[in-house]
Tab-separated table of C-alpha atoms in Angstrom:
chain	number	residue	atom	x	y	z
B	1	LEU	CA	4.794	-8.751	0.636
B	2	PHE	CA	6.620	-6.288	-1.623
B	3	LEU	CA	4.579	-3.425	-3.100
B	4	PHE	CA	5.362	-1.542	-6.321
B	5	CYS	CA	3.748	1.547	-7.787
B	6	GLY	CA	4.164	3.195	-11.199
B	7	ARG	CA	4.400	6.884	-12.053
B	8	ARG	CA	0.657	7.446	-12.240
B	9	ALA	CA	0.239	6.163	-8.644
B	10	ASP	CA	-3.318	4.983	-9.307
B	11	ARG	CA	-2.177	1.345	-9.622
B	12	ILE	CA	-0.286	-0.806	-7.171
B	13	LYS	CA	1.233	-4.269	-7.580
B	14	GLY	CA	2.141	-6.680	-4.816
B	15	LEU	CA	4.472	-9.647	-4.911
B	16	LEU	CA	3.931	-12.259	-2.202
B	17	TRP	CA	5.967	-15.451	-1.763
B	18	GLN	CA	4.024	-18.589	-0.900
B	19	GLN	CA	5.417	-22.093	-0.398
B	20	ASP	CA	5.133	-23.078	-4.062
B	21	GLY	CA	5.776	-19.750	-5.822
B	22	PHE	CA	4.938	-16.081	-6.079
B	23	LEU	CA	1.482	-14.533	-6.043
B	24	LEU	CA	1.021	-11.294	-8.028
B	25	LEU	CA	-1.604	-8.884	-6.706
B	26	TYR	CA	-2.894	-5.841	-8.605
B	27	LYS	CA	-5.167	-3.002	-7.521
B	28	ARG	CA	-6.276	0.123	-9.373
B	29	LEU	CA	-8.123	3.043	-7.822
B	30	ASP	CA	-10.989	4.433	-9.922
B	31	ASP	CA	-10.632	7.869	-8.375
B	32	GLY	CA	-7.513	9.250	-6.677
B	33	HIS	CA	-4.025	7.874	-6.187
B	34	PHE	CA	-1.987	5.941	-3.656
B	35	ARG	CA	0.135	7.874	-1.141
B	36	TRP	CA	3.471	6.551	-2.348
B	37	PRO	CA	7.095	7.398	-1.358
B	38	ARG	CA	8.846	9.756	-3.771
B	39	ASP	CA	12.465	8.822	-2.926
B	40	LYS	CA	14.459	6.069	-1.206
B	41	ASN	CA	14.485	7.913	2.134
B	42	GLU	CA	10.697	7.587	2.400
B	43	VAL	CA	10.650	3.785	1.905
B	44	ARG	CA	9.661	1.905	5.073
B	45	GLU	CA	7.828	-1.079	6.496
B	46	LEU	CA	4.083	-0.857	7.059
B	47	SER	CA	2.014	-2.357	9.838
B	48	PRO	CA	-1.001	-4.464	8.821
B	49	GLN	CA	-3.269	-1.502	9.674
B	50	GLN	CA	-1.191	0.903	7.551
B	51	LEU	CA	-1.285	-1.574	4.639
B	52	ARG	CA	-5.074	-1.750	4.893
B	53	TRP	CA	-5.299	2.067	4.843
B	54	LEU	CA	-2.982	2.236	1.819
B	55	LEU	CA	-4.996	-0.361	-0.134
B	56	GLU	CA	-8.192	1.559	0.677
B	57	GLY	CA	-6.680	4.677	-0.926
B	58	LEU	CA	-5.939	6.419	2.379
B	59	SER	CA	-2.647	7.750	3.663
B	60	PRO	CA	-0.718	5.200	5.773
B	61	GLU	CA	-0.026	8.053	8.209
B	62	GLN	CA	-3.323	8.886	9.882
B	63	LYS	CA	-3.269	11.947	12.125
B	64	THR	CA	-5.855	10.551	14.550
B	65	THR	CA	-7.389	7.171	15.172
B	66	VAL	CA	-10.530	6.153	17.001
B	67	LYS	CA	-9.782	3.694	19.780
B	68	ARG	CA	-12.096	0.725	20.248
B	69	ARG	CA	-13.764	0.262	23.626
């Protein structure tokens, strides 16, 4: 999955390869913006949990997490 974000940072596009072609995903936040890298040095891979946080409009870098029992 490759993610792309424009200048406004309230919209995100995803490009996912499947066996028969690409799938284009699009998400727009009604309020707020995505926490997106500003330069090439900030680009990195995300874990599935960090991706979920990003798509929910949260920062992929959470200061604390609650551990499940």
